[in-house]
Short mmCIF file of C-alpha atoms and ligand atoms in Angstrom, two decimals:
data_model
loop_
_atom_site.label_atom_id
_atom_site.label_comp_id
_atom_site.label_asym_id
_atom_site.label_seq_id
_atom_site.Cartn_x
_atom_site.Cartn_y
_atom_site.Cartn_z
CA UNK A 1 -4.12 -53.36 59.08
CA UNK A 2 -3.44 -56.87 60.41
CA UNK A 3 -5.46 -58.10 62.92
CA UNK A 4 -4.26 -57.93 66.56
CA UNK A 5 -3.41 -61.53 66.58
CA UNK A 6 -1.21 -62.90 64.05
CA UNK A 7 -1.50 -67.53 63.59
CA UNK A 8 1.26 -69.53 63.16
CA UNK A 9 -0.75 -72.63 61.91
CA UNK A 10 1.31 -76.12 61.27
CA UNK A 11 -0.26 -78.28 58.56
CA UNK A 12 1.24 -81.79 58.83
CA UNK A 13 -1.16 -83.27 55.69
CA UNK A 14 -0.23 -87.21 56.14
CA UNK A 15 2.58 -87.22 58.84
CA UNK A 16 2.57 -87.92 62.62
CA UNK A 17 2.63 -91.19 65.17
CA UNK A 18 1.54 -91.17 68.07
CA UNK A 19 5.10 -89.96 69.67
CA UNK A 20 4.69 -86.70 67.26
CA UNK A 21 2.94 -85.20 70.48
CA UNK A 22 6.45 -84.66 70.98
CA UNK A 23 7.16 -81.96 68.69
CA UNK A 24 3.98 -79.97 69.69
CA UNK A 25 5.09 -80.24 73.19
CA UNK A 26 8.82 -78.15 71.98
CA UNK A 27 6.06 -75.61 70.43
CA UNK A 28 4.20 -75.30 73.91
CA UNK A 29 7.48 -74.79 75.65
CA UNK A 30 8.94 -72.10 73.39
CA UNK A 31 5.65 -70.42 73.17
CA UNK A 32 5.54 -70.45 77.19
CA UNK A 33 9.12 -69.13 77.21
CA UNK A 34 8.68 -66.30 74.65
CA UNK A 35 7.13 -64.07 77.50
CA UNK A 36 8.24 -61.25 75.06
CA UNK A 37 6.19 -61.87 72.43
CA UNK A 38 3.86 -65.09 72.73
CA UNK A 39 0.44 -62.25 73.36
CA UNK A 40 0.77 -61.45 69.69
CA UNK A 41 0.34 -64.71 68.39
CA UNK A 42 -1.65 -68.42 67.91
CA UNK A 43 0.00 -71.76 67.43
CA UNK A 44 -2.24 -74.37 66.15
CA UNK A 45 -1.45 -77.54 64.81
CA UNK A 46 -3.28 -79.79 62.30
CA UNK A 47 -1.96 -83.24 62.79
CA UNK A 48 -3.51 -86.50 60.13
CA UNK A 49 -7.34 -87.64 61.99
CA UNK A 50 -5.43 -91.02 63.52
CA UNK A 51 -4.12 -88.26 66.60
CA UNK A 52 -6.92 -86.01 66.84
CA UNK A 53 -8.27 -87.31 69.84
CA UNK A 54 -5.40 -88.25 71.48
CA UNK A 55 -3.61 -85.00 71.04
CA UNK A 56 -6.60 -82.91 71.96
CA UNK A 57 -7.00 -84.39 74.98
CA UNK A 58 -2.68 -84.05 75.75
CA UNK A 59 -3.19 -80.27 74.80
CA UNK A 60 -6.50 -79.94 76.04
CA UNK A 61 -5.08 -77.29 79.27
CA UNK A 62 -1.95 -75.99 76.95
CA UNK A 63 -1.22 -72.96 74.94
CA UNK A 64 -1.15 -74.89 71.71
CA UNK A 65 -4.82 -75.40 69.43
CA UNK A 66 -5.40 -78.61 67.62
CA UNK A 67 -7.29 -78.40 63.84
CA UNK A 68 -8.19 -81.03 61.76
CA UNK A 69 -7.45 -81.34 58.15
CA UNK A 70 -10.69 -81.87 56.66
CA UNK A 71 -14.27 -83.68 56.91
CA UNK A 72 -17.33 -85.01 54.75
CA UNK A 73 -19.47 -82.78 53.92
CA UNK A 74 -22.59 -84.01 55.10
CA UNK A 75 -24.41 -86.09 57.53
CA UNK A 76 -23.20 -87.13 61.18
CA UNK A 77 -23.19 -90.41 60.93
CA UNK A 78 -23.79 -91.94 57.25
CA UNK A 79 -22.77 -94.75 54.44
CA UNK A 80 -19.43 -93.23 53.61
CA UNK A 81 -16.18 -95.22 53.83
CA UNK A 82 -13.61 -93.63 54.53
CA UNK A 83 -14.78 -90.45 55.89
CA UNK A 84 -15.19 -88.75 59.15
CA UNK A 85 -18.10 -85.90 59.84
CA UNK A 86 -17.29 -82.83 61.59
CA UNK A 87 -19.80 -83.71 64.38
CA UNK A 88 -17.41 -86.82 64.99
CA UNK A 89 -14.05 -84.83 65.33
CA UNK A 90 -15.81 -82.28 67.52
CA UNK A 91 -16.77 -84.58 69.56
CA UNK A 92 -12.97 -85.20 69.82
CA UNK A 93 -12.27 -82.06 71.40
CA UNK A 94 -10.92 -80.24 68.36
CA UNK A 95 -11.64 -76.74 67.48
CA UNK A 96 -10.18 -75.82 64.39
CA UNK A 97 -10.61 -77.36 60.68
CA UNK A 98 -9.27 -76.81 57.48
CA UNK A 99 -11.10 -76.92 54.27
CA UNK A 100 -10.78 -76.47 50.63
CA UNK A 101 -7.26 -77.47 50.66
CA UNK A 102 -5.94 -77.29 47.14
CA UNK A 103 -4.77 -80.97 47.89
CA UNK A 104 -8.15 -81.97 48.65
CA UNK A 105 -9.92 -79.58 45.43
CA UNK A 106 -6.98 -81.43 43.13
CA UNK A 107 -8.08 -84.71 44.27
CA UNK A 108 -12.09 -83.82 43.36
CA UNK A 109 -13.82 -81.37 46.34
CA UNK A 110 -15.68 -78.68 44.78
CA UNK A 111 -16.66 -75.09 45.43
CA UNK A 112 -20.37 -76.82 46.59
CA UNK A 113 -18.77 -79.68 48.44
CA UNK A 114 -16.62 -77.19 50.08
CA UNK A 115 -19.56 -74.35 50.78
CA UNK A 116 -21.51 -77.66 52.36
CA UNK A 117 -18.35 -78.67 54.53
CA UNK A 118 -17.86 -74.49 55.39
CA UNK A 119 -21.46 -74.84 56.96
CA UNK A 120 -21.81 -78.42 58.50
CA UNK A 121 -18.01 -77.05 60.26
CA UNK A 122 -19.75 -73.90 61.49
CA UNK A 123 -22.89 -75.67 62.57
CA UNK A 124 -20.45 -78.06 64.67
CA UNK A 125 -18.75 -74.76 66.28
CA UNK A 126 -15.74 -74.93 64.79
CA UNK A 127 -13.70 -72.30 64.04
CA UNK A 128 -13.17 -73.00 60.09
CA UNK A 129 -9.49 -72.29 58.07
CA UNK A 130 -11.05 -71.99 54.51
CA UNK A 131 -7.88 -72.46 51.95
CA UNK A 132 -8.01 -70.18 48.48
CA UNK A 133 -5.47 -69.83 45.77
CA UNK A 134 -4.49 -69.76 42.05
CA UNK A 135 -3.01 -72.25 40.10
CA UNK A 136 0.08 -71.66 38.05
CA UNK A 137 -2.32 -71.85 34.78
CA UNK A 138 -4.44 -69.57 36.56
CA UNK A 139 -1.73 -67.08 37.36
CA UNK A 140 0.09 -67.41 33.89
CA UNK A 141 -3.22 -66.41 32.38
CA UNK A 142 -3.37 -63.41 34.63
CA UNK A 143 -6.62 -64.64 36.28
CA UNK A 144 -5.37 -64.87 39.85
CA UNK A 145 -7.74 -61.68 40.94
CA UNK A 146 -10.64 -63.90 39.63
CA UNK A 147 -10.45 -67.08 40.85
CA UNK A 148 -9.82 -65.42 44.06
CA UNK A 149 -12.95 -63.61 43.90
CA UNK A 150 -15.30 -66.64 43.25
CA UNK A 151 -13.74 -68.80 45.23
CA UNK A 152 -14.57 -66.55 48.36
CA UNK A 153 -18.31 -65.97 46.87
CA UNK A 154 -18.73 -69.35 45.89
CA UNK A 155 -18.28 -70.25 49.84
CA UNK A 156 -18.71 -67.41 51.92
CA UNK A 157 -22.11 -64.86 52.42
CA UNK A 158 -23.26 -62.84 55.19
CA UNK A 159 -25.24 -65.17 57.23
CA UNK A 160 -21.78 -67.51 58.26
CA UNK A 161 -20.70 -66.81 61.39
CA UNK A 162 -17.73 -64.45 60.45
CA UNK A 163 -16.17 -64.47 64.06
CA UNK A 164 -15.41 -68.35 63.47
CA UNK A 165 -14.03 -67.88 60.10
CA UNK A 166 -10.09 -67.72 59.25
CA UNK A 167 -9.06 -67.09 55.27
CA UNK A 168 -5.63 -68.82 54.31
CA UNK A 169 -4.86 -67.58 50.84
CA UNK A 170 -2.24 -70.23 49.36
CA UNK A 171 -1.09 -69.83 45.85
CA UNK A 172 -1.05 -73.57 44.35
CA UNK A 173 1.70 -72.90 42.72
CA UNK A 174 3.70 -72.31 45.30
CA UNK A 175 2.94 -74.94 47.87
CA UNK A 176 5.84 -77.45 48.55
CA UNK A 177 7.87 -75.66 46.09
CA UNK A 178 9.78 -73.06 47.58
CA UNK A 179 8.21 -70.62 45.23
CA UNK A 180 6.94 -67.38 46.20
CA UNK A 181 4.89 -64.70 45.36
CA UNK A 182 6.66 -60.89 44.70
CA UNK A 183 5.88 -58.53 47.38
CA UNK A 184 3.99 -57.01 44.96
CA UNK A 185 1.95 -59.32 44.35
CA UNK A 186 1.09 -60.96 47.50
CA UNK A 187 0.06 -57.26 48.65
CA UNK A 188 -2.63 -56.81 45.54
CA UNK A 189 -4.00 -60.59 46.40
CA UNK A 190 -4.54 -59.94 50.04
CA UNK A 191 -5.41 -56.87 49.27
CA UNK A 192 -8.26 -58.17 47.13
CA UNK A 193 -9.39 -60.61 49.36
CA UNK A 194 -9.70 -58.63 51.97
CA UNK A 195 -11.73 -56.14 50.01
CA UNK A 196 -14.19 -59.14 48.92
CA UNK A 197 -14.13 -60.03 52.54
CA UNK A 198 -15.66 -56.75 53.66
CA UNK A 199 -18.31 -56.67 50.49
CA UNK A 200 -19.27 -60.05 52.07
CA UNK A 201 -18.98 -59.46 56.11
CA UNK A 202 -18.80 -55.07 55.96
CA UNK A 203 -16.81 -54.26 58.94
CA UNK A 204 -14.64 -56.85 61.22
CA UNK A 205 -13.62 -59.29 58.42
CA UNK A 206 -12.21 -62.59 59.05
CA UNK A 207 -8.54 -63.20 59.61
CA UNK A 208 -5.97 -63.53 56.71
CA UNK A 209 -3.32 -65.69 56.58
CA UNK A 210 -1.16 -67.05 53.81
CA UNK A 211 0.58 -70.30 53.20
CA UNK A 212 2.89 -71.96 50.26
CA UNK A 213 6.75 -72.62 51.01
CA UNK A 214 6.81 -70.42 54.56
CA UNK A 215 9.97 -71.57 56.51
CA UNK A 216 12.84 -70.05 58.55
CA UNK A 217 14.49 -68.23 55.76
CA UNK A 218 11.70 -66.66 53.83
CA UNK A 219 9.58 -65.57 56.70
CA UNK A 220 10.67 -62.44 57.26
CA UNK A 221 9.84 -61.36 53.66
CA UNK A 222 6.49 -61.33 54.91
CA UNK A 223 7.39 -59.07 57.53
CA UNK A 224 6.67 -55.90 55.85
CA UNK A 225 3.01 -57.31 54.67
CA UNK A 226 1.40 -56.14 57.46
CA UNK A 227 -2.15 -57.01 55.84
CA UNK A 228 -1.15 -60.90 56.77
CA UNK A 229 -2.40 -62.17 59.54
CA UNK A 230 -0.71 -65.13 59.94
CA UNK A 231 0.84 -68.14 58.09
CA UNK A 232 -0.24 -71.80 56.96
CA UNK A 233 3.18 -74.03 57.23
CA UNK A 234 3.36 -77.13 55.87
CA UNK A 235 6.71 -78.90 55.61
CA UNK A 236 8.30 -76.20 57.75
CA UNK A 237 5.48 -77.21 61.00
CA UNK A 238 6.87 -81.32 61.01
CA UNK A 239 10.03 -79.60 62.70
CA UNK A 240 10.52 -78.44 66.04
CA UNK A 241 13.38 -76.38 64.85
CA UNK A 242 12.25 -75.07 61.70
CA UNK A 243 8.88 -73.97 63.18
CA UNK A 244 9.88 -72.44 66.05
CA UNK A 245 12.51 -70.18 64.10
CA UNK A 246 9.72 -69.35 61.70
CA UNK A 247 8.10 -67.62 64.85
CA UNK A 248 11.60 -66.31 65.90
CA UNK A 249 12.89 -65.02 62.87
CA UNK A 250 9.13 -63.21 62.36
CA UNK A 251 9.36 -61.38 65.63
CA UNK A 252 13.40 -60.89 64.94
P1 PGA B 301 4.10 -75.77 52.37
O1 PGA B 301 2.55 -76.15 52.42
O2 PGA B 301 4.38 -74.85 53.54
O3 PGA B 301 4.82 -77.08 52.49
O4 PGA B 301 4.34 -75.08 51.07
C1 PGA B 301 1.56 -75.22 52.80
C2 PGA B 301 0.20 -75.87 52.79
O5 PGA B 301 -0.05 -76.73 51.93
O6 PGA B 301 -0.65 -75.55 53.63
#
């Protein structure tokens, strides 16, 4: 069974001005009006770390959580160009954070760098979106099941703080491309994960969502995996429109 609450969580990876706030703000109101429907669900929004602080302070009072997209993975404050520490974006105001993108593992984070970032995150109080998934080798070679499996115990044990964990299982291969996986499929990988999860945590397992190519017209595919709890949108969350049908169409 899902859990109660299901996340709609935008990704916008490098996009977003300052007058972006706008589209979050056409979330916030649809969420507000869908009286019907807005206790079952979460928005929150991961805009680039150039808005953080100004949009967590503009949604500070509203329905609408904002996440950040990543962090270093050690230290506070430290010789690292470039880079910002979760103890600096929490001190933003933002709750959420994603890590182990596969955007971020293809451009050099590892399983350690990730497992550091997973408990520097938690140590800040955040609640952490930890990002799994197969590559297209991976899957052609059948090996989806495993690389699954020690990407979750390469991270995760027992001694994280479970209730401020959220899995987002996102096949590589199908990020960005409009690819997805069979129902099939998707129901043995969740299923898997989930199974993992509760070897790690026993009972009350973290959240799980998935992510790769979710938008207005595929969405309700997912409608009969009740196991998911929740989706990671990427290209679909830069649009007011798009978003908000994904969250229509689901609850259609
Ligand atoms: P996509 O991206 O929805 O554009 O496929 C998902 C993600 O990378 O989180």
């Amino acid at each position: 069974m899902a859990n109660s609450i299901r996340y709609f969580i935008g990704n916008w990876k490098m996009f977003g001005v300052p007058s972006s706030y706008k589209i979050i703000e056409k979330f916030e109101s649809h969420f507000r009006k869908d009286k019907k429907n807005n206790k079952k669900y979460k928005i929150i929004i991961a805009p680039p770390h150039t808005l953080l602080q100004d949009f967590s302070k503009k949604f500070k009072y509203k329905k609408i959580s904002i996440s950040a997209q990543n962090c270093h993975y050690k230290d506070n404050f430290g010789a690292h160009t470039g880079h910002v520490s979760p103890y600096m974006i929490k001190n933003l105001g933002v709750k959420y954070i994603i890590l182990g993108h596969s955007e971020n593992r293809a451009s050099g984070e590892t399983d350690t760098m990730i497992k550091q970032k997973v408990e520097l995150a938690l140590k800040n109080n955040f609640v952490v979106i930890f990002c799994i998934g197969e590559n297209k080798l991976e899957k052609r070679k059948k090996r989806t099941l495993n690389v699954l499996k020690k990407q979750l115990y390469n991270v995760l044990n027992k001694k994280l703080n479970k209730k401020n964990l959220i899995v987002a299982y996102e096949p590589v291969w199908s990020i960005g491309t409009g690819k997805l996986p069979a129902s099939a499929e998707l129901v043995n990988s969740i299923n898997h994960i989930k199974s993992n999860l509760t070897k790690i945590f026993r009972k009350r397992i973290p959240p799980v969502l998935y992510g790769g190519s979710v938008d207005s017209s595929s969405v309700h595919l997912f409608k009969n995996v009740r196991l998911i709890d929740g989706f990671l949108i990427g290209g679909a969350s830069k649009s007011a429109k798009n978003f908000i049908d994904i969250i229509k169409n689901f609850y259609k």
